[in-house]
Short mmCIF file of C-alpha atoms in Angstrom, two decimals:
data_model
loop_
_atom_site.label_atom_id
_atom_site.label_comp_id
_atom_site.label_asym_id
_atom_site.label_seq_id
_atom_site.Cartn_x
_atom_site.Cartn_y
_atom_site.Cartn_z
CA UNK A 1 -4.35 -8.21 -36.09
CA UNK A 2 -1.88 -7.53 -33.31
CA UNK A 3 -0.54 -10.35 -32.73
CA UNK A 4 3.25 -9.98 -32.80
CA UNK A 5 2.99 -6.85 -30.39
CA UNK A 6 4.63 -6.96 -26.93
CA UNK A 7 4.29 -3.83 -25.14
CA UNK A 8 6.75 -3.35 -21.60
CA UNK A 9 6.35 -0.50 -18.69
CA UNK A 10 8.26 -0.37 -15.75
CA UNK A 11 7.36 -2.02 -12.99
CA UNK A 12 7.32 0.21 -10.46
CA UNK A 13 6.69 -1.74 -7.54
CA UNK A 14 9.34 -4.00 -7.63
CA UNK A 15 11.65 -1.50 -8.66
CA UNK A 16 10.62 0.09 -5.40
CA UNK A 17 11.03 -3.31 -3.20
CA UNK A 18 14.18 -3.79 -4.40
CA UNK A 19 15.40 -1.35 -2.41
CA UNK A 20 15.89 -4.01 0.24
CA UNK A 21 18.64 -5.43 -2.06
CA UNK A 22 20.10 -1.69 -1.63
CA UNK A 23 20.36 -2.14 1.98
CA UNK A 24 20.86 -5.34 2.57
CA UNK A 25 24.04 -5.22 0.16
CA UNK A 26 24.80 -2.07 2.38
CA UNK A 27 24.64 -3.16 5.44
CA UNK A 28 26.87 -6.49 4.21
CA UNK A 29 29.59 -4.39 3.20
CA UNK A 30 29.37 -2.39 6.69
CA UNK A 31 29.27 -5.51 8.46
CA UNK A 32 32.28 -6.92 6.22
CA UNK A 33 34.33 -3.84 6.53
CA UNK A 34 33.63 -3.86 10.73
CA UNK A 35 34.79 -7.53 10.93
CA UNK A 36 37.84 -6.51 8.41
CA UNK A 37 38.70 -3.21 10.09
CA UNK A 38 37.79 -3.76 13.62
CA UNK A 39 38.45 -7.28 14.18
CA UNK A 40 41.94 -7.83 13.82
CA UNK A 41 43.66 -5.61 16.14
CA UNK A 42 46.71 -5.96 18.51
CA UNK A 43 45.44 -9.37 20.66
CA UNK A 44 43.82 -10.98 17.38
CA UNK A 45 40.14 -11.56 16.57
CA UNK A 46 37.82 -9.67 18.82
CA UNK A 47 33.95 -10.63 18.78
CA UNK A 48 33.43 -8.47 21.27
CA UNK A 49 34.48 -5.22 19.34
CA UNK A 50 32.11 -6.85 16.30
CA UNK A 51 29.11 -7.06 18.80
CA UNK A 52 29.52 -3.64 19.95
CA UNK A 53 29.53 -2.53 16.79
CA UNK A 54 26.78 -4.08 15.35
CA UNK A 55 24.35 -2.77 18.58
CA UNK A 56 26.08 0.48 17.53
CA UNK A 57 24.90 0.25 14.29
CA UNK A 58 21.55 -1.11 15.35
CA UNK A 59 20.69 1.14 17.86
CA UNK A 60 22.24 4.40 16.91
CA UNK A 61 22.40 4.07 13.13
CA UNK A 62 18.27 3.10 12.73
CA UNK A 63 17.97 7.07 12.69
CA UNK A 64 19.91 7.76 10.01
CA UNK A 65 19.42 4.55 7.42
CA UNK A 66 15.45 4.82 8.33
CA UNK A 67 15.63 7.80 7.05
CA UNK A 68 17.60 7.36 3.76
CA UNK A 69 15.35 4.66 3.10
CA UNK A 70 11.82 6.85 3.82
CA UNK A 71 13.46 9.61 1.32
CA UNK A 72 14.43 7.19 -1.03
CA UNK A 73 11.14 5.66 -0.74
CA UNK A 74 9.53 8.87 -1.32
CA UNK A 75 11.60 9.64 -4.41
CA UNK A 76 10.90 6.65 -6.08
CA UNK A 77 7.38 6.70 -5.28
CA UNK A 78 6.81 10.09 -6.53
CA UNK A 79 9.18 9.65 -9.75
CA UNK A 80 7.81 6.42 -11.02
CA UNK A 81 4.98 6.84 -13.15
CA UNK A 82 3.14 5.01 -15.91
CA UNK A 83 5.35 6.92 -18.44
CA UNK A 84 8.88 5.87 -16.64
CA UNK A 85 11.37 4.50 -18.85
CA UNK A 86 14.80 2.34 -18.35
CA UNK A 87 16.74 5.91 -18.31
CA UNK A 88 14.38 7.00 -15.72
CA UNK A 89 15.08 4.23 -13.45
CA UNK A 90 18.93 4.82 -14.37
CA UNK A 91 18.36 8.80 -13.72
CA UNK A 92 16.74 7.80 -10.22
CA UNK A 93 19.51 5.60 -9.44
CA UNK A 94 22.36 7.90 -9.89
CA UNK A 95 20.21 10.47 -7.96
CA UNK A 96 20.15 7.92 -5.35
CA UNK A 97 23.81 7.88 -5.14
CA UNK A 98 24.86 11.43 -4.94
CA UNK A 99 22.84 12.13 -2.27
CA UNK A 100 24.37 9.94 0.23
CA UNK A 101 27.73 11.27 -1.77
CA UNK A 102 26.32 14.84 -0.35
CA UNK A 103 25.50 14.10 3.12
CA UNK A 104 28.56 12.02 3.88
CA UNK A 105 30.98 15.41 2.01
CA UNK A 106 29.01 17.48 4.58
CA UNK A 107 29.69 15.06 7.24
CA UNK A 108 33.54 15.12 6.30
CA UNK A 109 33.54 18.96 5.99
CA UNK A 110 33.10 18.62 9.74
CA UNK A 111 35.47 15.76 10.54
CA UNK A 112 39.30 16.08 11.09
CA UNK A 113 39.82 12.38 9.54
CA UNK A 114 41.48 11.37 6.23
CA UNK A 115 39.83 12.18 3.07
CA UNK A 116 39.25 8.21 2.17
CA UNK A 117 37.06 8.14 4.75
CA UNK A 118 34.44 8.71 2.29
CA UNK A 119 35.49 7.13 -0.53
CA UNK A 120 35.00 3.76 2.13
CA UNK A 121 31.59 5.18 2.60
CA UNK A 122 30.35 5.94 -1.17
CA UNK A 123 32.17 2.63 -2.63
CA UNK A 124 29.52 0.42 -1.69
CA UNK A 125 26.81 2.72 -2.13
CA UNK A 126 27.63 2.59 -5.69
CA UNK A 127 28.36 -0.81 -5.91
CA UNK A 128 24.83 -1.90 -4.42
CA UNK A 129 23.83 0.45 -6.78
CA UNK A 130 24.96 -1.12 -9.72
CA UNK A 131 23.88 -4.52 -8.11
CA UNK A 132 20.48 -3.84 -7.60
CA UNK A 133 20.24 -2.34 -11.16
CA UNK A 134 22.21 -6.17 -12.06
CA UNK A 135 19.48 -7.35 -9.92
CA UNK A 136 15.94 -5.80 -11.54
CA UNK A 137 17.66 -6.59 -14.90
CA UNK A 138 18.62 -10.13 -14.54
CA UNK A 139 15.29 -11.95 -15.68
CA UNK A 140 13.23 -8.72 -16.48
CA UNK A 141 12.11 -7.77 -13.28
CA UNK A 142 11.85 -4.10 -13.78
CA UNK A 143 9.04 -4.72 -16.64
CA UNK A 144 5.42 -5.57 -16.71
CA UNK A 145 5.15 -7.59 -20.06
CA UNK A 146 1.63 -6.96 -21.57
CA UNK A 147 1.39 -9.60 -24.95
#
């Protein structure tokens, strides 16, 4: 009788796994930005300014992304239910991003530095945003498919 049916849900466990792609995609663009920005100074390439960055970010910035990661965790834990939708997941994801946009304004409210400071911050929080929403849509991952 109900044959031609097809019934989706979100899948709420991979939508919570992929936030590795969040980070990951993060942490790329930090790592980029480091070899761009700190890198090429006076003498030429410096690896030794990229190491010493990278055990900076290692072992001082665990703190902080471990923690954006357990809250985010939380969030989406909590959020996702059986009655989540597509604009649910899109809701959570721009939650996701102002945030971060919050802490790093309250970080800056403190800081003598330029203003663009945290526009270099939020850019690719957004864009690994946007690519991990490219990511769970790209071959339906963020539905179950019940036929």
């Amino acid at each position: 009788m109900f044959k031609n049916i097809e019934l989706s849900e979100i899948n709420n466990d991979r939508v919570v796994q992929s936030l590795w792609v969040l980070f990951s995609l993060i942490a790329a663009f930090m790592l980029v930005g480091a070899i761009v920005r700190l890198g090429m100074g006076v003498d030429g390439f410096n690896f030794g300014v990229i190491f010493y960055y990278l055990l900076q970010l290692i072992f001082f910035g665990w703190p902080m992304w471990g923690g954006i990661w357990l809250v985010f965790y939380i969030i989406e834990r909590f959020t996702l239910g059986k009655k989540s939708t597509t604009k649910t997941v899109a809701i959570l994801f721009i939650v996701e991003m102002i945030l971060p946009s919050l802490l790093i304004v309250v970080a800056l409210a403190f800081e003598n530095r330029a203003n663009y400071l945290g526009l270099v911050v939020l850019v690719p929080v957004i864009l690994a945003q946007w690519l991990r929403w490219k990511y769970l849509k790209h071959k339906n991952r963020m539905y179950n498919f019940v036929k």
